[in-house]
Amino acid sequence: MDGAAVLANAATTTTTAGRGVRRESANGGSLSRSPYLTTNFSFLPHNSKLQNQLRFTLKNAPTTYGISNARAVRVDSPLSVPSEAVDIDWDALGFGLVHTDYMYTMKCSLGGNFSNGELVPFGNIEINPSAGVLNYGQGLFEGLKAYRREDGNILLFRPKENATRMMMGAERMCMPSPSVDQFLQAVKATVLANERWIPPPGKGSLYIRPLLMGTGSILGLGPAPEYTFLIYVSPVGNYFKEGLSPINLLVETDMHRACPGGTGGVKTIGNYAAVLKAQGAAKAKGFSDVLYLNSVNKKLLEEVSSCNIFVVKGNTISTPEIEGTILPGITRKSIIDMARDQGFQVFEKPVTVDELLEADEVFCTGTAVVVSPVGSITYLGKRVTYGSGGVGVVSQRLYSELTRLQMGLVDDKMGWTVELK
């Protein structure tokens, strides 16, 4: 297969990555090009199980988004990663960046196909000041997690959904995208190369961040001439410092996250910068986050800054429908299917503020938070508390069932998990 990179005879250096974490990284100066990514695994025997797991061969994969005959990286021998265990207090792990060993990168010209992907030491990237992503915001990202099971196996949760969503977002943003197979193989390779950073069972997960960026130089407004697909990872704990405890939301009535016809329904980078001002003001007042309303009449719920919202009334669960201004969350989709399987009536429909205020229970969903119960909502100065202010029964039930499935503690009857080892 043509050109992935080789980390040939990579030397390692030890650095401090913050938070008391020490890591070794390969010397980037030893990179060269070769049909395979070939390095030495100091802590694995030749022909080990991990070596076999890293041997990916991808068939030609035509897609409906203009990417055809695409191939991902093939790794025919183990990577040279440090043998020492990482020095992390897993019990104190929060949701922040920890520098790991390797990241994945692959490039493509406008109108071309992605190819020649490579795993390289984690580190800074060089980019032209006139890159499309810096000047015109031509960028997308995804988020998914890898979990370590009690038996040592590694699980991914619905990675194909992330790959498909990136392709849909790329079409909206006039960007080429990796094929589904390329995305999946790149994620697998990156996770296995950074296996030592996956927290022990029950201590967290390895957060996986795929990026798609217009890195080619362009001065006038238009699609960038070149694109970079990059994946990095970081071990994480809970997104909210409260963990699975109620969060307090402020309903925002002046600023909006998205508008009809915009990019609110895709995971473009600009969607998130737009929420920072309202979110920062809310947190300064003691709230956990902001719940946004639709921009037309300010009467319908949309979503929290980076989460979907659900409203519970009796045996009925309602969530705003996907109409272009709300991100089609993968956790959202999973909770809908799981709740229906448990006998709840679930409706994707317009949800009014009045329904929110009269609900028995409210919760948010997202890759980072999984399920986050809402303890109170404040709207136009009026605060509404749900239940006794504790974790709601439905929130707890769905959180427990979904996380147990993600961590491999129960049989996956849904077929949502992908086993790497």
Short mmCIF file of C-alpha atoms in Angstrom, two decimals:
data_model
loop_
_atom_site.label_atom_id
_atom_site.label_comp_id
_atom_site.label_asym_id
_atom_site.label_seq_id
_atom_site.Cartn_x
_atom_site.Cartn_y
_atom_site.Cartn_z
CA MET A 1 0.00 0.00 0.00
CA ASP A 2 1.34 3.46 -0.82
CA GLY A 3 2.90 5.77 1.60
CA ALA A 4 2.27 5.83 5.28
CA ALA A 5 5.10 7.15 7.42
CA VAL A 6 7.81 5.30 9.25
CA LEU A 7 9.11 6.22 12.65
CA ALA A 8 12.50 4.75 11.89
CA ASN A 9 14.62 3.92 14.92
CA ALA A 10 12.77 6.58 16.88
CA ALA A 11 14.62 7.85 19.90
CA THR A 12 12.58 8.77 22.96
CA THR A 13 12.78 11.66 25.35
CA THR A 14 11.04 12.11 28.65
CA THR A 15 9.07 15.31 29.27
CA THR A 16 6.57 16.58 31.76
CA ALA A 17 3.06 16.90 30.35
CA GLY A 18 1.53 18.75 33.29
CA ARG A 19 -0.61 17.55 36.21
CA GLY A 20 2.28 15.42 37.39
CA VAL A 21 2.18 13.35 34.22
CA ARG A 22 5.46 12.18 32.75
CA ARG A 23 5.62 10.88 29.20
CA GLU A 24 8.15 9.74 26.63
CA SER A 25 7.83 10.82 23.02
CA ALA A 26 9.57 9.72 19.87
CA ASN A 27 12.04 12.00 18.15
CA GLY A 28 10.08 13.65 15.33
CA GLY A 29 13.29 14.20 13.36
CA SER A 30 13.44 10.50 12.51
CA LEU A 31 10.26 10.51 10.41
CA SER A 32 10.51 9.19 6.88
CA ARG A 33 8.14 7.78 4.27
CA SER A 34 7.61 4.09 3.60
CA PRO A 35 4.81 1.73 2.57
CA TYR A 36 4.26 0.89 6.24
CA LEU A 37 4.51 2.48 9.65
CA THR A 38 7.34 0.44 11.14
CA THR A 39 8.79 0.95 14.60
CA ASN A 40 9.89 -1.09 17.58
CA PHE A 41 7.57 -1.81 20.48
CA SER A 42 9.91 -2.00 23.44
CA PHE A 43 7.34 -3.59 25.71
CA LEU A 44 5.72 -6.08 23.32
CA PRO A 45 7.14 -9.31 21.89
CA HIS A 46 7.32 -9.75 18.14
CA ASN A 47 4.05 -10.95 16.57
CA SER A 48 2.17 -9.98 19.71
CA LYS A 49 -1.59 -9.55 19.88
CA LEU A 50 -1.29 -5.76 19.64
CA GLN A 51 0.89 -6.09 16.57
CA ASN A 52 -1.86 -8.10 14.92
CA GLN A 53 -4.47 -5.59 16.03
CA LEU A 54 -2.52 -2.79 14.36
CA ARG A 55 -2.38 -4.58 11.01
CA PHE A 56 -5.12 -2.79 9.07
CA THR A 57 -5.79 -3.38 5.38
CA LEU A 58 -8.57 -1.29 3.89
CA LYS A 59 -10.46 -2.11 0.72
CA ASN A 60 -11.53 0.55 -1.76
CA ALA A 61 -14.58 2.24 -0.29
CA PRO A 62 -16.78 4.44 -2.51
CA THR A 63 -19.08 6.79 -0.62
CA THR A 64 -21.95 9.12 -1.40
CA TYR A 65 -19.88 12.18 -0.51
CA GLY A 66 -17.39 12.16 -3.35
CA ILE A 67 -14.61 10.26 -1.61
CA SER A 68 -13.78 7.07 -3.48
CA ASN A 69 -10.95 4.55 -3.78
CA ALA A 70 -9.66 5.73 -0.42
CA ARG A 71 -7.23 3.85 1.78
CA ALA A 72 -6.23 4.38 5.39
CA VAL A 73 -2.95 3.81 7.17
CA ARG A 74 -1.66 0.25 7.34
CA VAL A 75 0.47 -0.67 10.32
CA ASP A 76 2.40 -3.90 9.82
CA SER A 77 4.50 -3.81 12.96
CA PRO A 78 4.08 -2.48 16.49
CA LEU A 79 4.71 1.15 17.31
CA SER A 80 7.61 2.16 19.48
CA VAL A 81 5.90 3.49 22.55
CA PRO A 82 7.27 3.70 26.10
CA SER A 83 6.95 0.62 28.28
CA GLU A 84 6.51 2.46 31.55
CA ALA A 85 3.07 3.01 33.03
CA VAL A 86 1.78 6.58 33.04
CA ASP A 87 2.02 8.49 36.29
CA ILE A 88 -1.57 9.66 36.75
CA ASP A 89 -3.85 9.78 39.76
CA TRP A 90 -6.79 8.15 37.97
CA ASP A 91 -9.16 8.96 40.84
CA ALA A 92 -8.47 12.69 40.43
CA LEU A 93 -8.71 12.69 36.63
CA GLY A 94 -10.85 15.54 35.29
CA PHE A 95 -11.89 16.60 31.81
CA GLY A 96 -8.75 18.29 30.55
CA LEU A 97 -5.95 17.71 28.06
CA VAL A 98 -3.19 15.29 28.98
CA HIS A 99 -0.42 14.96 26.39
CA THR A 100 -0.25 11.38 25.11
CA ASP A 101 2.22 9.59 22.81
CA TYR A 102 0.88 9.61 19.25
CA MET A 103 -1.53 11.38 16.96
CA TYR A 104 -2.75 10.51 13.48
CA THR A 105 -2.62 12.82 10.47
CA MET A 106 -3.68 12.59 6.84
CA LYS A 107 -3.90 15.20 4.08
CA CYS A 108 -5.97 15.82 0.98
CA SER A 109 -6.17 18.49 -1.71
CA LEU A 110 -9.49 20.10 -2.63
CA GLY A 111 -11.30 17.76 -4.99
CA GLY A 112 -8.96 14.87 -4.16
CA ASN A 113 -9.00 11.85 -1.88
CA PHE A 114 -7.45 11.40 1.54
CA SER A 115 -4.54 8.96 1.59
CA ASN A 116 -1.12 8.29 3.13
CA GLY A 117 -2.20 8.57 6.72
CA GLU A 118 0.46 8.33 9.41
CA LEU A 119 0.92 8.07 13.15
CA VAL A 120 3.39 10.65 14.46
CA PRO A 121 4.49 11.77 17.92
CA PHE A 122 1.94 14.02 19.61
CA GLY A 123 2.94 17.65 19.35
CA ASN A 124 2.38 21.01 17.75
CA ILE A 125 1.52 21.32 14.07
CA GLU A 126 2.78 23.90 11.61
CA ILE A 127 0.14 25.88 9.73
CA ASN A 128 0.22 28.87 7.38
CA PRO A 129 -1.28 32.11 8.75
CA SER A 130 -3.60 32.24 5.73
CA ALA A 131 -4.99 28.74 6.28
CA GLY A 132 -8.71 28.44 5.63
CA VAL A 133 -9.42 27.17 9.14
CA LEU A 134 -7.75 30.23 10.74
CA ASN A 135 -9.24 32.88 8.46
CA TYR A 136 -12.66 31.53 7.55
CA GLY A 137 -13.40 28.87 10.17
CA GLN A 138 -13.40 25.95 7.75
CA GLY A 139 -13.13 23.21 10.34
CA LEU A 140 -15.05 20.35 11.94
CA PHE A 141 -14.42 18.08 14.89
CA GLU A 142 -15.81 14.92 16.42
CA GLY A 143 -15.67 13.39 19.87
CA LEU A 144 -15.85 9.75 20.94
CA LYS A 145 -14.42 7.54 23.67
CA ALA A 146 -12.53 4.31 24.21
CA TYR A 147 -13.10 2.26 27.37
CA ARG A 148 -10.96 -0.40 29.02
CA ARG A 149 -12.85 -3.51 30.11
CA GLU A 150 -12.08 -5.61 33.16
CA ASP A 151 -10.55 -8.30 30.91
CA GLY A 152 -8.20 -5.74 29.33
CA ASN A 153 -10.11 -5.45 26.07
CA ILE A 154 -10.78 -2.00 24.61
CA LEU A 155 -14.20 -0.85 23.42
CA LEU A 156 -15.26 1.99 21.14
CA PHE A 157 -18.84 3.24 21.23
CA ARG A 158 -20.59 3.67 17.84
CA PRO A 159 -17.58 5.10 15.96
CA LYS A 160 -19.29 4.66 12.60
CA GLU A 161 -21.86 7.26 13.66
CA ASN A 162 -19.06 9.78 14.21
CA ALA A 163 -17.55 8.98 10.82
CA THR A 164 -20.89 9.46 9.08
CA ARG A 165 -21.60 12.70 10.91
CA MET A 166 -18.21 14.11 9.92
CA MET A 167 -18.92 13.32 6.29
CA MET A 168 -22.27 15.10 6.47
CA GLY A 169 -20.68 18.11 8.15
CA ALA A 170 -17.88 18.21 5.58
CA GLU A 171 -20.43 18.39 2.77
CA ARG A 172 -22.09 21.40 4.45
CA MET A 173 -18.70 23.10 4.93
CA CYS A 174 -17.47 22.40 1.36
CA MET A 175 -14.68 20.11 2.58
CA PRO A 176 -13.51 16.67 1.45
CA SER A 177 -13.82 14.04 4.14
CA PRO A 178 -12.19 10.71 5.01
CA SER A 179 -14.35 7.73 4.13
CA VAL A 180 -16.08 5.83 6.92
CA ASP A 181 -13.49 3.06 6.69
CA GLN A 182 -10.60 5.52 6.77
CA PHE A 183 -12.08 7.23 9.82
CA LEU A 184 -12.59 3.94 11.66
CA GLN A 185 -9.14 2.55 10.91
CA ALA A 186 -7.47 5.81 11.89
CA VAL A 187 -9.33 5.87 15.21
CA LYS A 188 -8.37 2.26 15.94
CA ALA A 189 -4.72 2.86 15.13
CA THR A 190 -4.57 6.00 17.29
CA VAL A 191 -6.23 4.35 20.27
CA LEU A 192 -3.99 1.28 20.18
CA ALA A 193 -0.86 3.42 19.80
CA ASN A 194 -1.87 5.28 22.99
CA GLU A 195 -3.20 2.26 24.86
CA ARG A 196 -1.28 2.94 28.06
CA TRP A 197 -3.23 6.18 28.49
CA ILE A 198 -6.62 4.46 28.67
CA PRO A 199 -7.81 4.69 32.29
CA PRO A 200 -8.45 1.51 34.28
CA PRO A 201 -12.05 0.21 34.26
CA GLY A 202 -14.37 2.58 36.06
CA LYS A 203 -11.78 5.39 36.29
CA GLY A 204 -12.62 7.24 33.09
CA SER A 205 -12.09 6.84 29.36
CA LEU A 206 -9.79 7.83 26.52
CA TYR A 207 -11.38 10.81 24.79
CA ILE A 208 -10.76 10.76 21.03
CA ARG A 209 -10.81 14.03 19.10
CA PRO A 210 -10.82 13.78 15.28
CA LEU A 211 -10.34 17.13 13.51
CA LEU A 212 -10.94 18.08 9.87
CA MET A 213 -9.38 21.42 8.92
CA GLY A 214 -8.82 23.57 5.88
CA THR A 215 -5.06 23.96 6.29
CA GLY A 216 -4.29 25.17 2.77
CA SER A 217 -3.46 28.85 2.25
CA ILE A 218 -6.17 31.13 0.86
CA LEU A 219 -6.58 34.90 1.02
CA GLY A 220 -9.91 35.47 -0.70
CA LEU A 221 -13.05 33.84 0.68
CA GLY A 222 -13.42 30.30 -0.65
CA PRO A 223 -12.68 26.65 0.14
CA ALA A 224 -9.09 25.99 1.16
CA PRO A 225 -6.88 24.20 -1.40
CA GLU A 226 -5.69 21.56 1.14
CA TYR A 227 -7.20 19.75 4.14
CA THR A 228 -5.82 17.92 7.15
CA PHE A 229 -7.52 15.13 9.07
CA LEU A 230 -5.98 14.75 12.52
CA ILE A 231 -6.78 12.63 15.58
CA TYR A 232 -5.42 13.10 19.07
CA VAL A 233 -6.48 11.53 22.35
CA SER A 234 -6.49 12.30 26.06
CA PRO A 235 -7.54 10.37 29.17
CA VAL A 236 -10.53 12.05 30.83
CA GLY A 237 -12.81 11.79 33.83
CA ASN A 238 -16.13 13.57 34.30
CA TYR A 239 -16.94 16.60 32.12
CA PHE A 240 -18.79 18.42 34.90
CA LYS A 241 -16.81 18.61 38.13
CA GLU A 242 -19.99 17.61 39.96
CA GLY A 243 -19.94 14.18 38.26
CA LEU A 244 -23.34 12.50 38.15
CA SER A 245 -25.02 15.14 40.23
CA PRO A 246 -27.55 17.77 39.17
CA ILE A 247 -26.40 20.77 37.16
CA ASN A 248 -28.12 24.15 37.17
CA LEU A 249 -28.99 25.71 33.82
CA LEU A 250 -29.82 29.28 32.83
CA VAL A 251 -32.18 29.76 29.88
CA GLU A 252 -30.58 32.32 27.55
CA THR A 253 -33.09 34.74 26.00
CA ASP A 254 -30.86 37.24 24.20
CA MET A 255 -28.04 35.34 22.50
CA HIS A 256 -28.49 32.35 20.19
CA ARG A 257 -26.33 29.38 19.35
CA ALA A 258 -27.68 28.86 15.81
CA CYS A 259 -30.29 30.02 13.31
CA PRO A 260 -32.31 28.30 10.56
CA GLY A 261 -30.21 27.70 7.47
CA GLY A 262 -26.96 28.02 9.40
CA THR A 263 -24.50 25.42 10.62
CA GLY A 264 -26.05 24.54 13.98
CA GLY A 265 -26.76 21.01 12.80
CA VAL A 266 -23.11 20.15 12.05
CA LYS A 267 -20.12 19.98 14.35
CA THR A 268 -18.27 22.95 12.94
CA ILE A 269 -15.79 24.77 15.16
CA GLY A 270 -17.61 28.12 14.94
CA ASN A 271 -20.67 26.78 16.73
CA TYR A 272 -18.72 26.49 19.95
CA ALA A 273 -16.96 29.84 20.00
CA ALA A 274 -20.42 31.42 19.69
CA VAL A 275 -21.55 30.05 23.07
CA LEU A 276 -18.57 31.19 25.12
CA LYS A 277 -19.84 34.64 26.07
CA ALA A 278 -23.24 33.50 27.35
CA GLN A 279 -21.72 30.46 29.01
CA GLY A 280 -19.05 32.53 30.76
CA ALA A 281 -21.62 35.01 32.06
CA ALA A 282 -23.82 32.19 33.35
CA LYS A 283 -20.95 30.46 35.13
CA ALA A 284 -19.98 33.76 36.77
CA LYS A 285 -23.46 33.76 38.33
CA GLY A 286 -23.07 30.22 39.62
CA PHE A 287 -24.83 28.29 36.85
CA SER A 288 -23.34 25.18 35.25
CA ASP A 289 -24.25 26.06 31.67
CA VAL A 290 -26.72 27.73 29.31
CA LEU A 291 -29.83 26.39 27.58
CA TYR A 292 -30.54 28.11 24.26
CA LEU A 293 -33.91 28.89 22.68
CA ASN A 294 -34.77 29.06 18.99
CA SER A 295 -33.96 32.36 17.31
CA VAL A 296 -37.37 32.81 15.61
CA ASN A 297 -39.77 33.23 18.55
CA LYS A 298 -37.62 32.36 21.59
CA LYS A 299 -40.23 29.87 22.78
CA LEU A 300 -38.77 26.51 21.75
CA LEU A 301 -35.83 24.67 23.31
CA GLU A 302 -32.78 23.95 21.21
CA GLU A 303 -29.78 22.65 23.16
CA VAL A 304 -27.25 23.40 25.88
CA SER A 305 -23.83 24.76 24.83
CA SER A 306 -22.51 21.29 23.92
CA CYS A 307 -25.33 18.92 24.93
CA ASN A 308 -28.79 17.86 23.81
CA ILE A 309 -31.71 18.34 26.21
CA PHE A 310 -34.47 15.92 27.28
CA VAL A 311 -37.69 16.65 29.20
CA VAL A 312 -39.47 13.93 31.20
CA LYS A 313 -43.18 13.99 32.11
CA GLY A 314 -44.58 10.77 33.51
CA ASN A 315 -43.71 7.97 31.09
CA THR A 316 -43.07 10.43 28.24
CA ILE A 317 -39.66 11.76 27.24
CA SER A 318 -39.45 14.64 24.76
CA THR A 319 -36.43 16.16 23.02
CA PRO A 320 -36.20 18.91 20.38
CA GLU A 321 -36.41 17.56 16.85
CA ILE A 322 -33.50 17.79 14.45
CA GLU A 323 -34.24 20.53 11.93
CA GLY A 324 -30.85 21.98 11.09
CA THR A 325 -30.19 24.10 14.18
CA ILE A 326 -29.57 21.23 16.62
CA LEU A 327 -26.65 18.82 16.52
CA PRO A 328 -27.73 15.19 15.92
CA GLY A 329 -25.94 13.85 18.97
CA ILE A 330 -24.85 10.22 18.98
CA THR A 331 -25.52 9.90 22.70
CA ARG A 332 -28.90 11.56 22.05
CA LYS A 333 -29.71 8.96 19.41
CA SER A 334 -28.59 6.14 21.71
CA ILE A 335 -30.67 7.39 24.66
CA ILE A 336 -33.76 7.65 22.44
CA ASP A 337 -33.39 4.04 21.31
CA MET A 338 -32.57 2.81 24.81
CA ALA A 339 -35.49 4.64 26.44
CA ARG A 340 -37.94 3.27 23.88
CA ASP A 341 -36.56 -0.21 24.48
CA GLN A 342 -37.33 0.29 28.18
CA GLY A 343 -40.97 1.18 27.50
CA PHE A 344 -40.83 4.98 27.55
CA GLN A 345 -42.72 7.00 24.97
CA VAL A 346 -40.09 9.17 23.31
CA PHE A 347 -41.00 12.09 21.05
CA GLU A 348 -38.70 14.16 18.85
CA LYS A 349 -40.72 17.33 18.46
CA PRO A 350 -40.79 21.05 19.21
CA VAL A 351 -40.49 21.43 22.99
CA THR A 352 -41.71 24.67 24.56
CA VAL A 353 -40.34 26.51 27.56
CA ASP A 354 -43.64 25.82 29.36
CA GLU A 355 -43.10 22.05 28.93
CA LEU A 356 -39.61 22.48 30.35
CA LEU A 357 -40.84 24.33 33.43
CA GLU A 358 -43.63 21.81 34.09
CA ALA A 359 -41.46 18.71 33.64
CA ASP A 360 -40.94 16.03 36.27
CA GLU A 361 -37.31 15.66 35.30
CA VAL A 362 -34.78 17.13 32.83
CA PHE A 363 -31.43 15.80 31.66
CA CYS A 364 -28.74 16.51 29.08
CA THR A 365 -26.80 14.10 26.87
CA GLY A 366 -23.48 14.26 25.05
CA THR A 367 -20.30 12.29 24.42
CA ALA A 368 -18.43 14.10 27.18
CA VAL A 369 -21.20 14.15 29.81
CA VAL A 370 -23.01 10.93 28.73
CA VAL A 371 -26.15 11.75 30.78
CA SER A 372 -26.21 14.79 33.05
CA PRO A 373 -29.27 15.35 35.28
CA VAL A 374 -30.58 18.91 35.58
CA GLY A 375 -31.35 20.03 39.14
CA SER A 376 -32.82 23.41 38.27
CA ILE A 377 -33.72 25.71 35.40
CA THR A 378 -33.77 29.51 35.75
CA TYR A 379 -35.89 31.35 33.18
CA LEU A 380 -36.51 35.12 33.27
CA GLY A 381 -35.46 35.23 36.89
CA LYS A 382 -37.69 32.32 37.95
CA ARG A 383 -35.98 29.21 39.27
CA VAL A 384 -37.64 25.80 38.92
CA THR A 385 -36.20 22.84 40.83
CA TYR A 386 -36.87 19.27 39.77
CA GLY A 387 -37.78 16.63 42.34
CA SER A 388 -35.81 17.09 45.51
CA GLY A 389 -32.87 18.53 43.60
CA GLY A 390 -31.17 15.15 43.43
CA VAL A 391 -30.52 12.83 40.50
CA GLY A 392 -33.80 11.90 38.83
CA VAL A 393 -34.91 8.28 38.55
CA VAL A 394 -34.99 8.31 34.74
CA SER A 395 -31.62 10.06 34.44
CA GLN A 396 -29.99 7.57 36.80
CA ARG A 397 -31.55 4.61 35.04
CA LEU A 398 -30.50 5.65 31.55
CA TYR A 399 -27.03 6.77 32.67
CA SER A 400 -26.37 3.47 34.41
CA GLU A 401 -27.56 1.37 31.50
CA LEU A 402 -25.67 3.31 28.84
CA THR A 403 -22.37 3.54 30.74
CA ARG A 404 -22.48 -0.16 31.66
CA LEU A 405 -22.90 -0.95 27.97
CA GLN A 406 -20.09 1.41 26.96
CA MET A 407 -17.71 -0.14 29.49
CA GLY A 408 -18.59 -3.69 28.48
CA LEU A 409 -20.22 -4.61 31.79
CA VAL A 410 -23.37 -5.93 30.09
CA ASP A 411 -24.05 -7.74 26.84
CA ASP A 412 -24.33 -5.37 23.90
CA LYS A 413 -27.71 -6.35 22.47
CA MET A 414 -27.76 -3.13 20.43
CA GLY A 415 -24.55 -3.91 18.51
CA TRP A 416 -23.15 -0.48 19.35
CA THR A 417 -19.69 -1.32 20.68
CA VAL A 418 -16.58 -2.17 18.67
CA GLU A 419 -13.95 -4.35 20.35
CA LEU A 420 -10.32 -3.54 19.52
CA LYS A 421 -8.54 -6.25 21.50
#
